[in-house]
PDB file of C-alpha atoms in Angstrom:
ATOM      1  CA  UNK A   1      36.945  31.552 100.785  1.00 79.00           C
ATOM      2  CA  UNK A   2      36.066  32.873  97.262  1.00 87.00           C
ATOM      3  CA  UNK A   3      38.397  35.713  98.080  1.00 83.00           C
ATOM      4  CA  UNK A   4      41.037  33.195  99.065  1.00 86.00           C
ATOM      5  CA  UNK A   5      40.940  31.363  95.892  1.00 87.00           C
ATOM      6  CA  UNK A   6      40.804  34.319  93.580  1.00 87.00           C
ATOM      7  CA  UNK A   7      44.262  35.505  95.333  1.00 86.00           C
ATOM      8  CA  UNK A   8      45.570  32.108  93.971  1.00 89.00           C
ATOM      9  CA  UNK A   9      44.451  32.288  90.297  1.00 87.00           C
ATOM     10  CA  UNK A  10      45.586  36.188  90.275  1.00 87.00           C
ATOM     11  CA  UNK A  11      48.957  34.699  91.138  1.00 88.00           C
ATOM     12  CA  UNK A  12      48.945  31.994  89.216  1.00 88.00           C
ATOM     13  CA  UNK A  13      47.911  34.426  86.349  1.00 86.00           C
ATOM     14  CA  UNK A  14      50.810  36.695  87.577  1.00 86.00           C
ATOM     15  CA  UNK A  15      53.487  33.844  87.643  1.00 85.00           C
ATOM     16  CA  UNK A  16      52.818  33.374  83.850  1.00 82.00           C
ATOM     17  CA  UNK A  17      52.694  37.037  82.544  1.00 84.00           C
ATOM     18  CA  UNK A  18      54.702  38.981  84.853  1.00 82.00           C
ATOM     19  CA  UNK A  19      58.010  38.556  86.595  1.00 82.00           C
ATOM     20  CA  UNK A  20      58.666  38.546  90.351  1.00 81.00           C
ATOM     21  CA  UNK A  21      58.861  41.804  91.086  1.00 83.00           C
ATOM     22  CA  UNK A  22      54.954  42.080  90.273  1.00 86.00           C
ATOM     23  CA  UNK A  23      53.608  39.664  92.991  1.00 86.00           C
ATOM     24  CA  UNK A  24      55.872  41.651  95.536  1.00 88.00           C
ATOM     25  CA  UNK A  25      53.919  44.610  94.094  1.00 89.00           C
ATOM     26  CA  UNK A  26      50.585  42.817  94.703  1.00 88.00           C
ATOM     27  CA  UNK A  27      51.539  41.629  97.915  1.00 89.00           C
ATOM     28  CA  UNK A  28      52.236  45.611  98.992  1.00 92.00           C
ATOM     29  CA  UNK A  29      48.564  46.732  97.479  1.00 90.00           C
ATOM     30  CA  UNK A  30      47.291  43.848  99.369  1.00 87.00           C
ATOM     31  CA  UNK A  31      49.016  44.507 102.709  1.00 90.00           C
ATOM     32  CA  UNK A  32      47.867  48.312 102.250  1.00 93.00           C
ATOM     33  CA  UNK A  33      44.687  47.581 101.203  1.00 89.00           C
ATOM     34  CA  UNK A  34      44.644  45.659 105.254  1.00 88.00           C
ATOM     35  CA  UNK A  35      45.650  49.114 106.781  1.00 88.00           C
ATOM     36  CA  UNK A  36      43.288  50.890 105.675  1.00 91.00           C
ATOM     37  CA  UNK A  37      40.473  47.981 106.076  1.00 87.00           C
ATOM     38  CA  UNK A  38      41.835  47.974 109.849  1.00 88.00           C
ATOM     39  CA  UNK A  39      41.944  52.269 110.159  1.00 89.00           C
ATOM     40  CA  UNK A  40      38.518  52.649 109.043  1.00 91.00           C
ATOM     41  CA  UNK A  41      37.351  49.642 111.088  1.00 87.00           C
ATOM     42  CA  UNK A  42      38.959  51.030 114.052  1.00 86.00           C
ATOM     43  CA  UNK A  43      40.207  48.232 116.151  1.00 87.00           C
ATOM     44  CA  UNK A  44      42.968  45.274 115.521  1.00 84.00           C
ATOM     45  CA  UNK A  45      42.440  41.405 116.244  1.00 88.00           C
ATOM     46  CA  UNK A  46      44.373  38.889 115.760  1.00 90.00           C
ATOM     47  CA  UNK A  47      42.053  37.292 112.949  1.00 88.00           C
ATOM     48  CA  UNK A  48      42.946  40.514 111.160  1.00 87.00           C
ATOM     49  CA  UNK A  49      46.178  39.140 110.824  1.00 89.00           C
ATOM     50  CA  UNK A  50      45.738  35.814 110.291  1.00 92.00           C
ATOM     51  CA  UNK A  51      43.194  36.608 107.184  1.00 87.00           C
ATOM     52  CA  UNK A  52      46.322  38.721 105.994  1.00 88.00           C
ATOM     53  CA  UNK A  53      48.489  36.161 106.483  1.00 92.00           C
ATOM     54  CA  UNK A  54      45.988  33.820 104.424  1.00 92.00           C
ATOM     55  CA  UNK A  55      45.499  36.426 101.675  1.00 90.00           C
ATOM     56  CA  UNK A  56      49.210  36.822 101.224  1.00 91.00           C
ATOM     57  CA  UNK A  57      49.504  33.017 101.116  1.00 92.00           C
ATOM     58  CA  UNK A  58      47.016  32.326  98.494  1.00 92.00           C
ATOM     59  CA  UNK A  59      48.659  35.042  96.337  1.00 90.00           C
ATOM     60  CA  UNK A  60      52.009  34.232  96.671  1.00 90.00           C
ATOM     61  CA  UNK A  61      51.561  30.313  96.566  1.00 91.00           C
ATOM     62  CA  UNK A  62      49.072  30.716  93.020  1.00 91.00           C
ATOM     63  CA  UNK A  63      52.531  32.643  92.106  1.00 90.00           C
ATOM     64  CA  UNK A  64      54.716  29.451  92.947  1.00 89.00           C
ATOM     65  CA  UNK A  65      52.434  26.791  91.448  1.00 89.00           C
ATOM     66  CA  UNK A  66      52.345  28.965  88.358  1.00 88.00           C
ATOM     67  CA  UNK A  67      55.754  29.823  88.047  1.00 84.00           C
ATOM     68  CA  UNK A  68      56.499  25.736  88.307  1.00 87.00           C
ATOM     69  CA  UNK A  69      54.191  24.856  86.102  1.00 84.00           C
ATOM     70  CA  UNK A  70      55.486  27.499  83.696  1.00 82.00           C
ATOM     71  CA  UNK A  71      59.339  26.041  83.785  1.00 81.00           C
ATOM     72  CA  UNK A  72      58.192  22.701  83.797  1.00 73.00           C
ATOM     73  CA  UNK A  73      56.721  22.311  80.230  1.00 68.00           C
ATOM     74  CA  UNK A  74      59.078  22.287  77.349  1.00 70.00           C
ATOM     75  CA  UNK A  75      60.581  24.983  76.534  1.00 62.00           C
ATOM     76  CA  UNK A  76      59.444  27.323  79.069  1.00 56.00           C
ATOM     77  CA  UNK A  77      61.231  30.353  79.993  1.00 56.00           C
TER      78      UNK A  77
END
């Protein structure tokens, strides 16, 4: 759960520094940081990727809130 919400402030944090084209970028390292975490652990559940799916949520939804919340205040851009 910790994990889950850190996901969300990185891409919150993202949304406000970085463009687009770096959460995609985090959402790759993420999805290849799950391959190898499945590899070494040797077997593939279902859970595996629904925690994925969860991960890549948190990220990419911190990215959304941010980037509203950005656009939304005056003068935003």
């Amino acid at each position: 759960m910790i994990g889950l919400l850190m996901a969300a402030l990185a891409g919150l944090m993202m949304s406000w520094f970085f463009r687009f084209g770096f959460v995609v970028l985090a959402c790759v390292v993420f999805l290849l940081a799950d391959i190898v975490r499945v590899l070494l652990k040797g077997q593939f559940e279902l859970a595996d990727l629904l925690i994925l799916f969860a991960y890549l949520s948190a990220l990419q939804g911190g990215f959304m809130l941010g980037a509203y919340l950005k656009y939304r205040r005056p003068g935003g851009s």
